[in-house]
Structure formats: structure tokens, C-alpha cells
Amino acid sequence: MSKVALVGCSSYELYQVKKALLRGFSYFGGIKRVFQNKNRILLKPNLLTGENIEKAVTTHPSLFQGVAEILIENDFVCGYGDSPGFGSLETVAKKAGLYAPLKNLKIEKADFNGKQEVSYPKALQNRQFTLAKGVFHFDAILSLPKWKTHGLTRITGAVKNQFGCIPGLLKGEFHFKLPDVLHFSRMLVDLNLLLKPDFYIMDAIVAMEGNGPRNGRPRFMGLLAFSHDPIALDATLSRLVRLDPRMVITCLEGEKGGLGYWQENAIELVGDDFSHFYQPDFDVQREPMISYRKEGLLRSFRNLLLSKPIIDFSKCQACGVCIEFCPAQPKALYWKEKNRIPQHNYKYCIRCYCCQELCPHGAIRIKTPSIGKLLKR
Ligand code: SF4
Ligand code: SF4
């Protein structure tokens, strides 16, 4: 059995968040018990990119500050790090509201620029990773994911949060090498098995629905969720938004790999009642989607069947971010008229949805052809 604690928190007022955090830790015997025999704790928030806090793209600074204060009050040494999809850690952290806690509290900045090669022979699929060096300077990881929708993996929560431990542009290489969601999800599971974060606190006070993980709508859920098990946490949050966890490939593959449990009868829910947080109309991709395959019959019918990124030209500011970060080789985006209109070339597009994820102006959305919705992944 894995335990998941659901704790209501009606705002990001620091005193309320701290109260909810202390209650959450209490279901696991308190923070000293959670980090038994550990001293140096690395906070891993979701700092996808520098956006205003209200847009709910990044882990809220009150959660970050509340956790850091509780750790320091309990004599732990605290650090933080992430490798944003776009922008430097300093710039993104500042925009995400972390400037005050980082200035006022003793929180080390972990080295997320330096790289370290690591082998993981027991992996399901990926036996070699290049990780941020700073991860290895701490005794434990406390993962602080944000609950959001995602174009490729449907949701980004506890498991996907560790993708930020892969430095900079190396993340794009994984998208290129593992374009289909099954292999990409297996890689995420291996990454989590290797890093083994000790504990997870999901920021779902204000989550994101719709065109996530950067350009969706903030959605109030009033919830902080706690667990040692990232699969149980993602599966529980999925059920809360009426998404069958079997649609979340990291849940299925994670259980196979021994990372945790997704089935309801293997999860012990404690804290507030599940029904307080249930949001059946949460806007998330629930329909089956056809996954990209490099080879096979599907290749010929790809553009007919697969979901694809579409640019809304009325919103596009011609900034070029989508072209810069497209990991396909050759790139599946190009300037139709120099500096005026980006255009997709679906022949090369591997459906990683990095362009939709990183577009700073919310100009790219994913369109699923109706014929594609009829066929199972
Ligand atoms: S990232 Fe978005 S706004 Fe920038 S060029 Fe691409 S579609 Fe346009
Ligand atoms: S066009 Fe977008 S979805 Fe297609 S490969 Fe490039 S970044 Fe990925």
C-alpha cells in the first residue's frame, strides 16, 4: 500500500500554506521522520519557464517558502534547483516569485548547469543519463510538482517533475530519440527510479487545465497532496480530475518498474475527503490518442491520424521560440516569410509538442483529428 494525504488549503497565504504543510507531514510521522537520517535536502520545484505567478505555470513561491522554512526550523540544510525549459534558473526563479525566499532564507543554489554521467543498469529502458551535477550534492530530494495538463503525457505532476534534473537542451534530445509517449514515459520512470526523490508535495491549490503546461487556464482546486509514491500521487490527482490513471502511461509503466502503485485498492487515502476536491469537468485530454511511431503502417497515415500542433496566427508574435526549440531533425518548423510567419512541416514533426509547451504567447494548441479519437493508443 502507498499512502497519499489530501490536505485542503484555501489560499496561498504563507501561514495557511505552512499550516497545511505541517498537517500533511503529520500523516507521515512529521518532517523529521520523512527525512530520517538525512540532512541536506534539495527542493525541486517546477520552474518550467518565467511566467507571472498567477498563470499557475510554476510551483507557487508560498509553497516553496513554507517548505524551506519548515526544513530550516527543523535543522535541515536546504537547497534548490531546476533546469527550466526556457531561460536561466536565476531569471525564471525571480519571475516565479522565489526572489524573496531565496534572499531571506539560507537556501543553497544547486549546480544545475554542470553535468554528470550516471549509469543505471537496472533500468526498464534507459541505462544512461546525463544529470545536473547539483542533484548529487544532497542527501534527499523533496519534489514540489505543479498539477497541470500536458500535450504529450496528458498531465505533468510528480513523475514528470524530475525531467528538470536533466540539464538544458539535453531534454530536447530525449524528445527526439523517444518521440512516442510509451518510450518517453519509460524514460521518465527510469529517471525517477534512479533519482528516488524521498517525498513529493503536489501544488494543486491552483492547478492548470486546458492548453497546459504553459498556456492553460488556472483552476482552483484548493489542495496540497503528499506522498512518498509519485505513481500513487499522480493516479490520485488523475482520479480527482476524472482522468482514468490507465490513460497516464507513466502510471502504468511506473508500477511495472516498481516505482509505485496506481490502482485504487493499493492506495491509502488520508486527510480530507476525496469528494472535497473532485473536479469532473476539469479540462484534460481524456480521449484515447494515437501515439507517434517512427516506423510501421502508421507512418503512411501519420498526418491523417495523429494529433498535431496548430498555430493561431492571431496570437503569434513571431518570436521564433517554437523554431529554436523544435528538437526534430530536420526541424519541423520554419519561417515561411523571414521573421513573419512560422510554419509547421508535419512530415518531420515527431509530435513532442515542445513548441506548444514553450510558446510564450499561447499561440499553439494541439488538434486531434476526429478519426484519431476513434482509435486506441
Ligand atoms: S513560439 Fe509562438 S509566438 Fe513565437 S513564433 Fe512560435 S507560434 Fe509564434
Ligand atoms: S513542430 Fe512542435 S511538435 Fe513537432 S517536432 Fe517540432 S516541437 Fe515537436
CSV table of C-alpha atoms and ligand atoms in Angstrom, one decimal:
chain,number,residue,atom,x,y,z
A,1,MET,CA,0.0,0.0,0.0
A,2,SER,CA,1.1,3.6,-0.7
A,3,LYS,CA,-0.2,6.5,1.4
A,4,VAL,CA,-1.5,9.7,-0.2
A,5,ALA,CA,-2.5,12.6,2.1
A,6,LEU,CA,-5.0,15.2,0.8
A,7,VAL,CA,-4.9,18.4,2.7
A,8,GLY,CA,-7.2,21.4,1.9
A,9,CYS,CA,-5.7,24.8,1.6
A,10,SER,CA,-7.9,27.7,0.5
A,11,SER,CA,-5.2,30.2,-0.4
A,12,TYR,CA,-1.5,30.8,-0.9
A,13,GLU,CA,-1.3,32.9,2.3
A,14,LEU,CA,2.0,31.8,3.8
A,15,TYR,CA,0.5,31.0,7.2
A,16,GLN,CA,-2.2,28.9,5.7
A,17,VAL,CA,0.2,27.0,3.4
A,18,LYS,CA,2.5,26.3,6.4
A,19,LYS,CA,-0.4,25.0,8.5
A,20,ALA,CA,-1.4,22.7,5.6
A,21,LEU,CA,2.2,21.6,5.2
A,22,LEU,CA,2.6,20.7,8.9
A,23,ARG,CA,-0.7,18.7,8.7
A,24,GLY,CA,0.5,17.0,5.6
A,25,PHE,CA,3.8,15.9,7.1
A,26,SER,CA,2.0,14.8,10.3
A,27,TYR,CA,0.3,11.9,8.3
A,28,PHE,CA,3.8,10.6,7.7
A,29,GLY,CA,5.1,11.0,11.2
A,30,GLY,CA,6.4,14.6,10.8
A,31,ILE,CA,9.1,16.1,8.7
A,32,LYS,CA,12.0,14.5,10.8
A,33,ARG,CA,10.6,11.1,10.2
A,34,VAL,CA,10.1,11.8,6.4
A,35,PHE,CA,13.8,12.7,6.1
A,36,GLN,CA,15.1,10.3,8.7
A,37,ASN,CA,19.0,10.2,8.7
A,38,LYS,CA,19.1,12.8,6.0
A,39,ASN,CA,20.5,16.3,6.4
A,40,ARG,CA,20.9,18.1,3.1
A,41,ILE,CA,17.5,18.4,1.3
A,42,LEU,CA,17.2,19.5,-2.3
A,43,LEU,CA,13.9,21.3,-3.2
A,44,LYS,CA,12.9,20.5,-6.8
A,45,PRO,CA,10.1,22.9,-7.8
A,46,ASN,CA,8.6,23.0,-11.3
A,47,LEU,CA,10.2,26.1,-12.9
A,48,LEU,CA,9.2,25.4,-16.5
A,49,THR,CA,9.7,29.0,-17.5
A,50,GLY,CA,9.5,32.5,-16.2
A,51,GLU,CA,5.8,33.5,-16.0
A,52,ASN,CA,3.7,35.5,-13.7
A,53,ILE,CA,2.7,33.6,-10.6
A,54,GLU,CA,-1.0,34.0,-11.4
A,55,LYS,CA,-0.7,32.0,-14.6
A,56,ALA,CA,-0.1,28.8,-12.5
A,57,VAL,CA,2.8,27.6,-14.7
A,58,THR,CA,5.3,27.2,-11.8
A,59,THR,CA,5.2,25.9,-8.2
A,60,HIS,CA,3.9,28.7,-6.1
A,61,PRO,CA,6.5,30.6,-4.1
A,62,SER,CA,4.5,30.3,-0.9
A,63,LEU,CA,4.7,26.5,-1.1
A,64,PHE,CA,8.5,26.8,-1.8
A,65,GLN,CA,9.0,29.2,1.1
A,66,GLY,CA,6.8,27.3,3.5
A,67,VAL,CA,8.6,24.0,2.9
A,68,ALA,CA,12.0,25.7,3.2
A,69,GLU,CA,11.1,27.5,6.5
A,70,ILE,CA,9.9,24.2,8.0
A,71,LEU,CA,13.0,22.4,6.9
A,72,ILE,CA,15.3,25.1,8.3
A,73,GLU,CA,13.3,25.3,11.5
A,74,ASN,CA,14.0,21.5,11.9
A,75,ASP,CA,17.8,22.0,11.3
A,76,PHE,CA,17.9,20.6,7.8
A,77,VAL,CA,20.2,22.2,5.2
A,78,CYS,CA,18.1,23.3,2.2
A,79,GLY,CA,19.0,23.8,-1.4
A,80,TYR,CA,17.0,24.2,-4.7
A,81,GLY,CA,17.5,23.6,-8.3
A,82,ASP,CA,15.7,23.0,-11.7
A,83,SER,CA,16.6,23.2,-15.3
A,84,PRO,CA,13.9,25.4,-16.9
A,85,GLY,CA,12.7,24.5,-20.4
A,86,PHE,CA,13.4,28.1,-21.4
A,87,GLY,CA,15.5,30.8,-19.7
A,88,SER,CA,18.2,30.6,-16.9
A,89,LEU,CA,17.4,29.3,-13.5
A,90,GLU,CA,18.0,32.7,-11.9
A,91,THR,CA,15.7,34.6,-14.3
A,92,VAL,CA,12.9,32.0,-14.0
A,93,ALA,CA,13.2,31.7,-10.2
A,94,LYS,CA,12.9,35.5,-9.9
A,95,LYS,CA,9.9,35.7,-12.2
A,96,ALA,CA,8.3,32.7,-10.3
A,97,GLY,CA,8.4,34.8,-7.1
A,98,LEU,CA,11.3,32.9,-5.4
A,99,TYR,CA,13.4,36.0,-5.1
A,100,ALA,CA,12.2,36.9,-1.5
A,101,PRO,CA,12.6,33.4,0.0
A,102,LEU,CA,15.9,32.9,-1.7
A,103,LYS,CA,17.1,36.3,-0.3
A,104,ASN,CA,15.8,35.9,3.2
A,105,LEU,CA,16.4,32.3,3.9
A,106,LYS,CA,19.5,30.2,3.8
A,107,ILE,CA,18.9,28.2,0.6
A,108,GLU,CA,21.8,26.9,-1.5
A,109,LYS,CA,21.6,27.1,-5.2
A,110,ALA,CA,22.4,23.7,-6.6
A,111,ASP,CA,24.6,23.4,-9.7
A,112,PHE,CA,22.1,22.6,-12.5
A,113,ASN,CA,24.5,23.7,-15.3
A,114,GLY,CA,27.2,21.2,-14.6
A,115,LYS,CA,26.6,17.7,-15.9
A,116,GLN,CA,27.3,14.3,-14.5
A,117,GLU,CA,27.0,11.0,-16.4
A,118,VAL,CA,25.3,8.2,-14.5
A,119,SER,CA,24.7,4.6,-15.3
A,120,TYR,CA,21.6,2.8,-14.2
A,121,PRO,CA,21.9,-0.9,-15.2
A,122,LYS,CA,18.5,-1.9,-13.6
A,123,ALA,CA,16.6,0.4,-15.9
A,124,LEU,CA,13.5,-0.6,-17.8
A,125,GLN,CA,14.8,1.1,-20.9
A,126,ASN,CA,17.3,4.0,-20.3
A,127,ARG,CA,20.6,2.8,-18.7
A,128,GLN,CA,22.5,6.0,-19.1
A,129,PHE,CA,21.6,9.5,-18.1
A,130,THR,CA,23.4,12.9,-18.0
A,131,LEU,CA,22.1,14.7,-14.9
A,132,ALA,CA,22.5,18.0,-13.3
A,133,LYS,CA,25.6,17.8,-11.1
A,134,GLY,CA,23.9,19.6,-8.1
A,135,VAL,CA,21.5,16.7,-7.6
A,136,PHE,CA,24.4,14.6,-6.2
A,137,HIS,CA,25.4,17.2,-3.5
A,138,PHE,CA,22.3,16.5,-1.4
A,139,ASP,CA,21.1,13.5,0.7
A,140,ALA,CA,17.5,13.7,-0.3
A,141,ILE,CA,15.1,15.3,-2.9
A,142,LEU,CA,11.8,16.9,-2.0
A,143,SER,CA,9.9,17.2,-5.2
A,144,LEU,CA,7.4,20.0,-5.5
A,145,PRO,CA,5.4,19.4,-8.7
A,146,LYS,CA,2.6,21.6,-10.0
A,147,TRP,CA,-0.5,19.8,-11.2
A,148,LYS,CA,-1.0,20.8,-14.8
A,149,THR,CA,-2.2,19.4,-18.2
A,150,HIS,CA,0.4,18.3,-20.8
A,151,GLY,CA,0.2,17.8,-24.5
A,152,LEU,CA,2.3,14.6,-24.7
A,153,THR,CA,1.8,12.9,-21.3
A,154,ARG,CA,-1.7,14.4,-20.6
A,155,ILE,CA,-0.6,15.5,-17.2
A,156,THR,CA,2.6,16.8,-15.6
A,157,GLY,CA,2.8,16.0,-12.0
A,158,ALA,CA,5.0,14.1,-9.6
A,159,VAL,CA,6.8,11.8,-12.1
A,160,LYS,CA,7.4,14.3,-14.8
A,161,ASN,CA,8.8,16.9,-12.4
A,162,GLN,CA,12.2,15.1,-12.3
A,163,PHE,CA,12.7,15.8,-16.1
A,164,GLY,CA,14.0,19.1,-14.9
A,165,CYS,CA,17.0,17.3,-13.4
A,166,ILE,CA,18.3,16.8,-17.0
A,167,PRO,CA,20.3,19.9,-17.9
A,168,GLY,CA,19.2,22.4,-20.6
A,169,LEU,CA,19.0,21.3,-24.2
A,170,LEU,CA,19.6,17.6,-23.4
A,171,LYS,CA,15.9,17.4,-22.6
A,172,GLY,CA,15.2,18.1,-26.3
A,173,GLU,CA,17.4,15.1,-27.3
A,174,PHE,CA,15.1,12.8,-25.3
A,175,HIS,CA,12.1,14.1,-27.2
A,176,PHE,CA,13.9,13.4,-30.5
A,177,LYS,CA,15.2,9.9,-29.5
A,178,LEU,CA,11.9,8.9,-27.8
A,179,PRO,CA,9.1,10.6,-29.7
A,180,ASP,CA,6.3,8.2,-28.7
A,181,VAL,CA,4.7,8.6,-25.3
A,182,LEU,CA,5.3,5.0,-24.3
A,183,HIS,CA,9.1,5.2,-24.6
A,184,PHE,CA,9.2,8.7,-23.3
A,185,SER,CA,7.2,7.7,-20.2
A,186,ARG,CA,9.5,4.7,-19.6
A,187,MET,CA,12.5,7.0,-19.6
A,188,LEU,CA,10.7,9.2,-17.0
A,189,VAL,CA,10.1,6.1,-14.9
A,190,ASP,CA,13.8,5.2,-15.1
A,191,LEU,CA,14.8,8.7,-14.2
A,192,ASN,CA,12.7,8.6,-11.1
A,193,LEU,CA,14.0,5.1,-10.1
A,194,LEU,CA,17.5,6.5,-10.4
A,195,LEU,CA,16.9,9.8,-8.6
A,196,LYS,CA,14.5,8.3,-6.0
A,197,PRO,CA,13.1,11.5,-4.6
A,198,ASP,CA,12.2,10.9,-0.9
A,199,PHE,CA,9.0,12.8,-0.8
A,200,TYR,CA,6.5,14.7,-3.0
A,201,ILE,CA,4.2,17.6,-2.3
A,202,MET,CA,1.9,18.4,-5.2
A,203,ASP,CA,0.9,22.1,-5.6
A,204,ALA,CA,-2.8,21.8,-6.6
A,205,ILE,CA,-4.1,24.8,-4.7
A,206,VAL,CA,-4.3,26.5,-8.1
A,207,ALA,CA,-3.8,23.9,-10.9
A,208,MET,CA,-3.7,24.3,-14.7
A,209,GLU,CA,-6.3,22.9,-17.1
A,210,GLY,CA,-6.7,23.2,-20.9
A,211,ASN,CA,-3.7,24.1,-23.1
A,212,GLY,CA,-1.0,23.2,-20.5
A,213,PRO,CA,1.7,23.1,-19.3
A,214,ARG,CA,2.4,26.8,-20.1
A,215,ASN,CA,-0.7,28.3,-21.7
A,216,GLY,CA,-3.6,26.7,-20.0
A,217,ARG,CA,-6.2,28.2,-17.6
A,218,PRO,CA,-5.5,28.4,-13.8
A,219,ARG,CA,-8.0,26.3,-12.0
A,220,PHE,CA,-8.6,26.5,-8.2
A,221,MET,CA,-8.6,23.0,-6.5
A,222,GLY,CA,-7.6,24.1,-3.0
A,223,LEU,CA,-5.4,21.1,-2.5
A,224,LEU,CA,-1.9,20.1,-1.3
A,225,ALA,CA,-1.2,16.4,-1.8
A,226,PHE,CA,1.6,14.5,-0.1
A,227,SER,CA,3.2,11.1,-0.7
A,228,HIS,CA,6.4,9.0,-0.9
A,229,ASP,CA,5.0,7.4,-4.0
A,230,PRO,CA,4.8,9.5,-7.2
A,231,ILE,CA,2.7,7.0,-9.1
A,232,ALA,CA,0.0,6.9,-6.3
A,233,LEU,CA,0.1,10.7,-6.2
A,234,ASP,CA,-0.3,11.2,-10.0
A,235,ALA,CA,-3.0,8.4,-10.1
A,236,THR,CA,-5.0,10.1,-7.2
A,237,LEU,CA,-4.8,13.5,-8.8
A,238,SER,CA,-5.9,12.0,-12.1
A,239,ARG,CA,-8.9,10.4,-10.5
A,240,LEU,CA,-9.7,13.8,-8.9
A,241,VAL,CA,-10.0,15.4,-12.4
A,242,ARG,CA,-11.9,12.3,-13.8
A,243,LEU,CA,-8.9,11.1,-15.8
A,244,ASP,CA,-8.5,7.3,-15.7
A,245,PRO,CA,-4.9,6.7,-14.5
A,246,ARG,CA,-4.7,3.9,-17.2
A,247,MET,CA,-4.6,6.8,-19.7
A,248,VAL,CA,-1.4,8.1,-17.9
A,249,ILE,CA,1.4,6.0,-19.3
A,250,THR,CA,3.8,6.9,-16.5
A,251,CYS,CA,1.4,5.4,-14.0
A,252,LEU,CA,1.2,2.0,-15.9
A,253,GLU,CA,4.9,1.8,-16.7
A,254,GLY,CA,5.8,3.2,-13.2
A,255,GLU,CA,4.0,0.3,-11.5
A,256,LYS,CA,5.6,-2.2,-13.8
A,257,GLY,CA,9.0,-0.7,-13.0
A,258,GLY,CA,8.4,-0.8,-9.2
A,259,LEU,CA,8.2,2.9,-8.7
A,260,GLY,CA,4.8,2.8,-7.1
A,261,TYR,CA,1.1,1.9,-7.3
A,262,TRP,CA,-1.7,3.4,-9.4
A,263,GLN,CA,-4.6,1.1,-8.5
A,264,GLU,CA,-7.2,2.4,-6.1
A,265,ASN,CA,-7.1,-0.6,-3.8
A,266,ALA,CA,-3.3,-0.2,-3.4
A,267,ILE,CA,-3.6,3.5,-2.2
A,268,GLU,CA,-4.4,4.5,1.3
A,269,LEU,CA,-6.0,8.0,1.3
A,270,VAL,CA,-5.7,10.0,4.4
A,271,GLY,CA,-6.5,13.6,5.4
A,272,ASP,CA,-9.5,15.4,3.9
A,273,ASP,CA,-12.2,13.7,1.9
A,274,PHE,CA,-11.6,12.9,-1.8
A,275,SER,CA,-15.0,14.4,-2.7
A,276,HIS,CA,-14.0,17.9,-1.5
A,277,PHE,CA,-11.5,18.2,-4.4
A,278,TYR,CA,-13.3,16.2,-7.1
A,279,GLN,CA,-13.5,18.2,-10.3
A,280,PRO,CA,-15.2,16.1,-13.0
A,281,ASP,CA,-15.3,19.0,-15.5
A,282,PHE,CA,-11.5,19.7,-15.3
A,283,ASP,CA,-10.3,20.3,-18.9
A,284,VAL,CA,-7.8,17.5,-19.6
A,285,GLN,CA,-7.3,15.1,-22.6
A,286,ARG,CA,-9.4,12.0,-21.7
A,287,GLU,CA,-9.9,10.5,-25.2
A,288,PRO,CA,-7.6,7.8,-26.5
A,289,MET,CA,-4.9,9.3,-28.7
A,290,ILE,CA,-2.8,7.7,-31.3
A,291,SER,CA,0.9,7.8,-30.4
A,292,TYR,CA,3.6,8.8,-32.8
A,293,ARG,CA,5.6,5.8,-34.1
A,294,LYS,CA,8.8,6.1,-36.1
A,295,GLU,CA,8.1,3.0,-38.2
A,296,GLY,CA,5.2,0.8,-39.2
A,297,LEU,CA,2.0,1.1,-41.1
A,298,LEU,CA,1.0,4.2,-39.2
A,299,ARG,CA,3.9,6.1,-40.9
A,300,SER,CA,2.0,6.4,-44.1
A,301,PHE,CA,-1.2,7.7,-42.5
A,302,ARG,CA,0.5,9.8,-39.8
A,303,ASN,CA,-0.9,13.2,-40.8
A,304,LEU,CA,-4.4,11.9,-41.1
A,305,LEU,CA,-4.5,10.1,-37.7
A,306,LEU,CA,-2.2,11.9,-35.3
A,307,SER,CA,-2.9,14.9,-33.2
A,308,LYS,CA,-0.8,17.9,-34.4
A,309,PRO,CA,0.3,21.3,-33.2
A,310,ILE,CA,-1.6,24.2,-34.9
A,311,ILE,CA,-0.5,27.9,-34.8
A,312,ASP,CA,-3.1,30.6,-34.1
A,313,PHE,CA,-1.7,33.4,-36.2
A,314,SER,CA,-3.8,36.0,-34.5
A,315,LYS,CA,-1.8,35.3,-31.3
A,316,CYS,CA,1.6,34.6,-32.8
A,317,GLN,CA,4.2,37.3,-32.1
A,318,ALA,CA,6.8,35.8,-34.5
A,319,CYS,CA,9.3,35.4,-31.6
A,320,GLY,CA,10.8,32.2,-33.0
A,321,VAL,CA,10.9,30.3,-29.7
A,322,CYS,CA,9.0,27.4,-31.3
A,323,ILE,CA,11.5,27.1,-34.2
A,324,GLU,CA,14.5,27.4,-31.8
A,325,PHE,CA,13.4,24.6,-29.5
A,326,CYS,CA,11.9,22.2,-32.0
A,327,PRO,CA,14.1,19.1,-31.4
A,328,ALA,CA,13.2,17.3,-34.7
A,329,GLN,CA,16.0,16.8,-37.2
A,330,PRO,CA,15.4,18.4,-39.7
A,331,LYS,CA,13.3,21.0,-37.8
A,332,ALA,CA,9.6,20.6,-38.3
A,333,LEU,CA,9.1,24.4,-38.1
A,334,TYR,CA,10.4,27.1,-40.4
A,335,TRP,CA,9.9,30.7,-41.3
A,336,LYS,CA,7.5,30.9,-44.2
A,337,GLU,CA,8.5,34.5,-44.8
A,338,LYS,CA,11.6,35.6,-42.9
A,339,ASN,CA,10.6,36.8,-39.4
A,340,ARG,CA,6.9,36.8,-40.2
A,341,ILE,CA,5.1,33.5,-40.0
A,342,PRO,CA,6.4,30.2,-38.5
A,343,GLN,CA,5.0,27.2,-40.4
A,344,HIS,CA,4.9,23.5,-39.4
A,345,ASN,CA,6.2,20.8,-41.7
A,346,TYR,CA,4.2,17.8,-40.4
A,347,LYS,CA,6.4,15.4,-42.4
A,348,TYR,CA,9.2,15.9,-40.0
A,349,CYS,CA,7.1,16.6,-36.8
A,350,ILE,CA,7.6,14.0,-34.1
A,351,ARG,CA,4.7,15.2,-32.0
A,352,CYS,CA,6.7,16.0,-29.0
A,353,TYR,CA,4.6,19.2,-28.5
A,354,CYS,CA,7.7,21.2,-27.2
A,355,CYS,CA,6.5,24.1,-29.5
A,356,GLN,CA,3.1,24.1,-27.8
A,357,GLU,CA,4.7,23.8,-24.4
A,358,LEU,CA,7.1,26.6,-24.8
A,359,CYS,CA,5.3,29.2,-27.0
A,360,PRO,CA,5.4,32.3,-24.8
A,361,HIS,CA,2.2,33.7,-26.3
A,362,GLY,CA,-0.2,30.7,-26.1
A,363,ALA,CA,-0.4,30.7,-29.9
A,364,ILE,CA,0.0,26.9,-30.4
A,365,ARG,CA,-2.7,24.3,-29.5
A,366,ILE,CA,-3.0,20.6,-30.2
A,367,LYS,CA,-5.7,19.5,-32.6
A,368,THR,CA,-6.8,15.8,-32.6
A,369,PRO,CA,-8.4,14.7,-35.8
A,370,SER,CA,-11.8,13.1,-35.2
A,371,ILE,CA,-10.7,9.8,-36.9
A,372,GLY,CA,-7.7,9.7,-34.4
A,373,LYS,CA,-10.1,9.9,-31.4
A,374,LEU,CA,-11.8,6.6,-32.5
A,375,LEU,CA,-8.7,4.5,-32.4
A,376,LYS,CA,-7.0,3.4,-29.2
A,377,ARG,CA,-3.4,4.2,-28.4
B,1,SF4,S1,6.6,30.5,-30.2
B,1,SF4,FE1,4.5,31.1,-30.5
B,1,SF4,S2,4.5,33.3,-30.7
B,1,SF4,FE2,6.6,32.6,-31.0
B,1,SF4,S3,6.8,32.3,-33.3
B,1,SF4,FE3,6.2,30.3,-32.4
B,1,SF4,S4,4.0,30.3,-32.5
B,1,SF4,FE4,4.6,32.4,-32.8
B,2,SF4,S1,6.9,21.0,-34.6
B,2,SF4,FE1,6.5,21.0,-32.4
B,2,SF4,S2,5.6,19.0,-32.0
B,2,SF4,FE2,6.6,18.9,-34.0
B,2,SF4,S3,8.6,18.2,-33.6
B,2,SF4,FE3,8.8,20.4,-33.6
B,2,SF4,S4,8.4,21.0,-31.4
B,2,SF4,FE4,7.8,18.9,-31.6
